[in-house]
Structure formats: structure tokens, C-alpha cells
């Protein structure tokens, strides 16, 4: 998404409108972060509870930019061979076997061990060139000829060591490969890092990024999101759904229902041809909102009261 050169307020408002037109309800805070990231060439570290739209923000940005989305899903134990690059060892071995008979030709005019070793080293260097390099997501983003959006998803699930691998690409948009040298971005990617706050990010990584926190939306914002994602839903039922979910988030639960789960529940009630909330239907579909059996059991006795409040607020 190219930010047109205009005054910042107009540019930010334009970003917000374009996201909303694409179905991603983007408040001014988010739009401002996108604007600054574009102008400052800085990655964005997006933090917040699971399911509030952090990953969707990167996807929506890629769609609006008509850019390739390159996604790196983080997990414990992730290392550079899965994130940056690795060598095609099988191909190297195959070529070694095929070219073994050529070694005699290469060394036949060598005089002495030293000259033979020099020739072998030059021969071996061919096996650590671009044609034997397997690019992983981070390197793919740097090598791409067109604009890309690089999504480093759930960075908090990775190890502290992996953060160190990211610092060079986050600050200079480049990667150093010992056998080849430094690979610089052909076109700087738009970089999003998402975190569910399962651990604290290191200061070095935070310094290189703009910080954006996306909380659970308020009632008005969540209604806008449901309207954009499930437009077929009746206004009254939409209001009831959002009211019920907002009440759930005030409870002492192991996992609060995310926006993505509100959307799933709205689609489910639409599929069931519901026109208003009723106690039995809510109980039968509560597992779409709550993911722990203890939470479902504890909320069962609260459902009648919460449904009554939701219906009353929708009038």
C-alpha cells in the first residue's frame, strides 16, 4: 500500500478508509502506525491478546498493496536453517559424486600438496553458491523483486537466541551468509511481528520496531467488525451477539473470547437461522466462544441472565 504524499492527517484517514473498505476495521491508532512504518521504513511489533486481528492486519496490508505475503510461523526451537536459509546438502552430495572423476583432471598439472589444496578449495567453493542455497522466508523476502509483506507470526513463541538472528534484517534489511557475504533487500519488505505476550521481547528487538498494541475492541468497534465480516446478519442479532460477548469478557475465564471467535459465533448463528438469542441455542453453541470445559460449566448458570441483558440492550 503506497502512502500518497499528502499531509499526514489526510494520509492516515485515507489508510483507515482503505482498510475498512477491504473489510478490516482499522482505527486511527492502527492507521497511524501503518503510515509511520511506511515513512520511516521500520517494522511493526504488534502485540495484544490472541484473536484481536494482529495477523489479519498483515494479511490486509498485503492485499491492499497487491504484495506477496511471506509468513514465518514461530515456535520454540526455530533456528536459522528454517527461517533464513540452509544448504541443499543432497544436491551438493549428488554433484560431488558426479564430478568426482573430474578431480583427476583438475589436479593433474598441480605441483605439490599446497597447489593441489588451493585448486580443491576453489573447486569446493562452487558448492557454496546461490544455486545450492535454499531460501527460507526471511531470505525470500529480501530476494524478492516485487514488494512483499513479511509476517513473523507469534515471535514470542521463539527463543531469545532467534531474536538475535532477526536484528540485522530488522535494522538494515539485510542478512549475512558467511559463505557468500551480505544479501541486501532488493525491495524493502513491509515487516510485521506479532506477539501474544507470552513472554517479554528483548530490548534490542523492540528498539528496531514501532510498537502497536491491539486490545479487545469496545462494543461499538466490535459491532463494526461483525458488520464488515458477517454483513448478512440482522442488526438486532448482531447487537445481541456483541453484548453477550462483551459480558463474557468481564468474567473470570481461563481464556477470554477473541474477536475471531465472535465472528465464528455470528456465522454459526446465521447458519442456524437464528433471529434472536435464546438460552438453549446459546448453551449449545457456547463452545465456539469458550475453549475450556471449566469455563463453559461455570458460565452455564450465567447464560440466562446474560442473554436477557443482551436482548434488552438490543432494543
XYZ file of C-alpha atoms in Angstrom:
315
model
C 0.000 0.000 0.000
C 1.675 3.135 -1.213
C 1.147 6.093 1.070
C 0.424 9.066 -1.173
C 2.413 12.193 -0.331
C -0.132 14.458 1.313
C -0.453 15.945 4.736
C -0.188 13.270 7.453
C -3.767 13.640 8.716
C -5.219 13.101 5.244
C -2.872 10.195 4.531
C -3.789 8.447 7.787
C -7.504 8.960 7.143
C -7.036 7.512 3.648
C -5.301 4.425 5.057
C -8.136 3.925 7.528
C -10.783 4.149 4.793
C -8.926 1.724 2.530
C -8.630 -0.862 5.274
C -12.295 -0.546 6.170
C -13.280 -0.880 2.504
C -11.305 -4.141 2.417
C -13.159 -5.477 5.470
C -10.534 -4.759 8.132
C -11.866 -2.287 10.685
C -8.878 -0.086 11.309
C -8.938 2.643 13.951
C -6.798 5.762 13.723
C -4.162 4.366 16.057
C -3.527 1.407 13.730
C -3.645 3.595 10.613
C -1.083 5.954 12.138
C 1.277 3.045 12.836
C 0.985 1.855 9.232
C 1.696 5.382 7.981
C 4.771 5.781 10.193
C 6.090 2.345 9.286
C 5.872 3.248 5.607
C 7.536 6.622 6.024
C 10.269 5.515 8.457
C 10.967 2.086 6.902
C 10.542 0.436 10.289
C 8.988 -2.930 11.174
C 5.909 -3.008 13.382
C 5.750 -5.173 16.507
C 2.035 -5.861 17.004
C 1.122 -7.079 20.483
C -2.186 -7.967 22.072
C -4.399 -10.870 23.159
C -4.857 -13.772 20.732
C -7.555 -13.282 18.106
C -7.786 -9.476 18.025
C -6.631 -9.145 14.403
C -2.830 -8.931 14.570
C -2.200 -11.482 11.827
C -5.163 -10.176 9.826
C -3.559 -6.728 9.805
C -0.563 -8.103 7.900
C -2.815 -10.045 5.537
C -4.973 -6.981 4.866
C -1.865 -4.869 4.215
C -0.585 -7.410 1.685
C -3.969 -7.453 -0.048
C -4.184 -3.674 -0.282
C -0.611 -3.451 -1.564
C -1.127 -6.308 -4.026
C 2.035 -7.720 -2.444
C 3.158 -11.262 -1.751
C 2.622 -12.292 1.860
C 5.590 -14.261 3.185
C 4.789 -15.786 6.557
C 7.160 -17.237 9.120
C 5.329 -19.077 11.901
C 7.494 -19.040 15.014
C 7.825 -21.877 17.510
C 10.183 -22.998 20.245
C 13.442 -24.237 18.738
C 13.119 -22.288 15.479
C 16.594 -21.627 14.058
C 18.227 -20.008 11.052
C 18.032 -23.170 8.917
C 14.230 -22.940 8.957
C 13.885 -19.163 8.990
C 16.829 -17.796 6.988
C 18.452 -20.368 4.715
C 20.037 -23.787 4.520
C 22.289 -25.536 2.057
C 20.931 -28.163 -0.323
C 23.112 -30.926 1.070
C 21.564 -33.638 -1.071
C 22.245 -31.697 -4.245
C 25.790 -30.924 -3.100
C 26.435 -34.620 -2.464
C 24.972 -35.646 -5.820
C 27.123 -33.143 -7.676
C 30.176 -34.295 -5.737
C 29.618 -37.881 -6.864
C 29.026 -36.843 -10.469
C 32.149 -34.660 -10.576
C 34.441 -36.998 -8.659
C 36.012 -38.281 -11.888
C 36.880 -34.693 -12.818
C 39.132 -34.291 -9.800
C 41.992 -36.015 -11.594
C 41.775 -33.551 -14.456
C 41.736 -30.627 -12.045
C 44.800 -31.801 -10.134
C 46.885 -33.315 -12.930
C 49.003 -30.228 -13.530
C 49.328 -29.284 -9.842
C 52.822 -29.322 -8.383
C 52.943 -30.150 -4.713
C 50.372 -30.508 -1.946
C 49.870 -26.775 -1.455
C 48.859 -26.113 -5.063
C 46.604 -29.175 -5.051
C 44.816 -27.901 -1.921
C 44.353 -24.460 -3.470
C 42.713 -25.983 -6.517
C 40.463 -28.169 -4.390
C 39.382 -25.149 -2.330
C 38.419 -23.268 -5.475
C 36.515 -26.306 -6.646
C 34.758 -26.667 -3.278
C 33.671 -23.028 -3.180
C 31.361 -23.735 -6.111
C 29.236 -25.852 -3.782
C 28.534 -22.860 -1.536
C 26.992 -20.579 -4.127
C 23.480 -19.331 -4.789
C 22.489 -22.380 -6.820
C 22.910 -24.607 -3.750
C 21.184 -22.201 -1.347
C 17.660 -22.990 -0.118
C 15.998 -19.685 0.777
C 13.637 -19.710 3.751
C 11.025 -16.986 4.477
C 13.371 -14.251 5.716
C 15.762 -14.622 2.788
C 12.863 -14.974 0.331
C 11.554 -11.582 1.436
C 14.936 -9.955 0.803
C 15.465 -11.613 -2.571
C 12.022 -10.811 -3.953
C 11.962 -8.473 -6.943
C 8.491 -7.166 -6.017
C 7.001 -5.687 -2.879
C 6.400 -8.207 -0.103
C 4.823 -8.191 3.331
C 6.903 -10.275 5.740
C 4.865 -11.613 8.650
C 6.892 -13.029 11.547
C 3.985 -14.531 13.434
C 3.952 -15.202 17.199
C 7.544 -14.137 17.739
C 7.032 -14.638 21.485
C 6.955 -18.425 20.903
C 10.540 -18.400 19.620
C 13.697 -18.454 21.742
C 15.753 -15.434 22.782
C 18.534 -16.689 20.517
C 16.289 -16.427 17.480
C 15.695 -12.750 18.217
C 19.427 -12.192 17.668
C 19.121 -13.650 14.166
C 16.441 -11.077 13.391
C 18.290 -7.940 14.448
C 20.250 -7.481 11.220
C 17.215 -7.840 8.977
C 15.066 -5.610 11.200
C 17.581 -2.765 11.312
C 19.290 -2.908 7.899
C 17.068 -5.184 5.773
C 19.984 -7.474 5.069
C 21.334 -10.898 6.046
C 24.945 -12.008 6.256
C 25.646 -15.519 4.966
C 29.215 -16.480 5.948
C 29.942 -18.497 2.784
C 28.537 -15.875 0.387
C 28.521 -12.485 2.068
C 25.812 -9.924 2.762
C 22.475 -10.188 0.968
C 20.641 -6.845 0.904
C 16.945 -6.404 0.174
C 16.196 -5.776 -3.481
C 12.985 -4.088 -2.332
C 12.472 -3.477 1.358
C 9.641 -5.636 2.717
C 6.927 -4.320 4.997
C 7.610 -6.265 8.194
C 5.071 -7.230 10.855
C 5.995 -9.126 14.007
C 3.104 -10.362 16.146
C 3.185 -11.338 19.807
C 0.556 -12.697 22.190
C 2.638 -11.501 25.154
C 3.513 -14.991 26.357
C 6.998 -13.613 27.114
C 8.719 -10.235 27.111
C 10.529 -9.262 23.920
C 14.185 -8.188 24.183
C 15.097 -4.500 24.230
C 17.244 -4.811 21.083
C 14.306 -6.116 19.068
C 11.906 -3.509 20.465
C 14.266 -0.653 19.591
C 14.174 -1.659 15.949
C 10.376 -1.702 15.709
C 7.392 0.556 16.037
C 5.150 -0.741 18.798
C 1.431 -1.278 18.242
C -0.871 -2.757 20.871
C -4.292 -4.012 19.746
C -6.643 -4.654 22.688
C -10.068 -6.264 22.662
C -12.423 -3.835 20.897
C -15.141 -1.911 22.670
C -18.774 -2.650 21.894
C -19.134 -0.139 19.061
C -15.929 -1.255 17.355
C -16.846 -4.929 17.634
C -20.236 -4.258 16.055
C -18.457 -2.610 13.119
C -16.181 -5.645 12.774
C -19.101 -8.080 12.752
C -20.967 -5.893 10.262
C -17.930 -5.976 7.947
C -17.244 -9.709 8.302
C -20.828 -11.045 8.514
C -22.855 -8.460 6.578
C -25.876 -10.769 6.181
C -26.544 -10.715 9.921
C -29.590 -8.815 11.192
C -28.752 -5.639 13.131
C -30.655 -6.744 16.227
C -28.954 -10.150 16.415
C -25.574 -8.514 15.769
C -26.086 -6.204 18.730
C -27.140 -9.123 20.922
C -24.103 -11.191 19.961
C -21.689 -8.364 20.710
C -23.389 -7.547 24.001
C -23.204 -11.182 25.102
C -19.507 -11.495 24.177
C -18.658 -8.212 25.893
C -20.294 -9.556 29.068
C -18.260 -12.768 28.801
C -15.043 -10.764 28.710
C -15.817 -9.311 32.136
C -15.884 -12.805 33.660
C -13.038 -14.684 35.320
C -12.227 -17.077 32.469
C -9.143 -19.063 31.531
C -9.394 -17.668 28.016
C -11.479 -14.691 27.043
C -13.333 -14.985 23.704
C -11.416 -13.339 20.875
C -12.831 -11.236 18.060
C -12.210 -14.126 15.669
C -14.420 -16.290 17.877
C -17.148 -13.656 17.918
C -17.078 -13.749 14.106
C -17.277 -17.565 14.109
C -20.219 -17.475 16.524
C -22.028 -14.887 14.404
C -21.577 -17.061 11.300
C -22.804 -20.092 13.250
C -25.991 -18.356 14.419
C -26.587 -17.160 10.872
C -26.189 -20.751 9.648
C -28.705 -21.903 12.270
C -31.200 -19.261 11.035
C -31.333 -17.558 14.427
C -33.095 -14.203 14.546
C -32.555 -13.589 18.255
C -30.546 -15.127 21.071
C -32.266 -17.790 23.111
C -30.910 -19.581 26.132
C -30.867 -23.103 24.680
C -29.142 -22.082 21.466
C -26.502 -20.109 23.366
C -25.761 -23.097 25.600
C -25.494 -25.404 22.580
C -23.024 -23.112 20.799
C -21.098 -21.703 23.761
C -18.134 -23.940 22.859
C -17.458 -21.642 19.906
C -16.674 -18.816 22.325
C -15.152 -20.682 25.277
C -12.385 -23.227 24.758
C -12.136 -24.723 28.252
C -14.773 -27.041 29.683
C -14.412 -25.442 33.126
C -15.274 -22.045 31.621
C -18.316 -23.488 29.829
C -19.578 -25.150 33.002
C -19.009 -22.048 35.131
C -20.825 -19.810 32.633
C -23.784 -22.150 32.165
C -25.675 -20.727 35.119
C -24.914 -17.164 33.977
C -26.258 -17.662 30.439
C -29.951 -16.796 31.164
C -29.033 -13.503 32.832
C -26.539 -12.567 30.118
C -28.985 -13.388 27.309
C -31.635 -11.234 29.000
C -29.220 -8.311 29.236
C -28.158 -8.741 25.587
C -31.756 -8.747 24.349
C -32.624 -5.733 26.485
C -29.643 -3.744 25.183
C -30.552 -4.503 21.559
C -33.971 -2.840 21.799
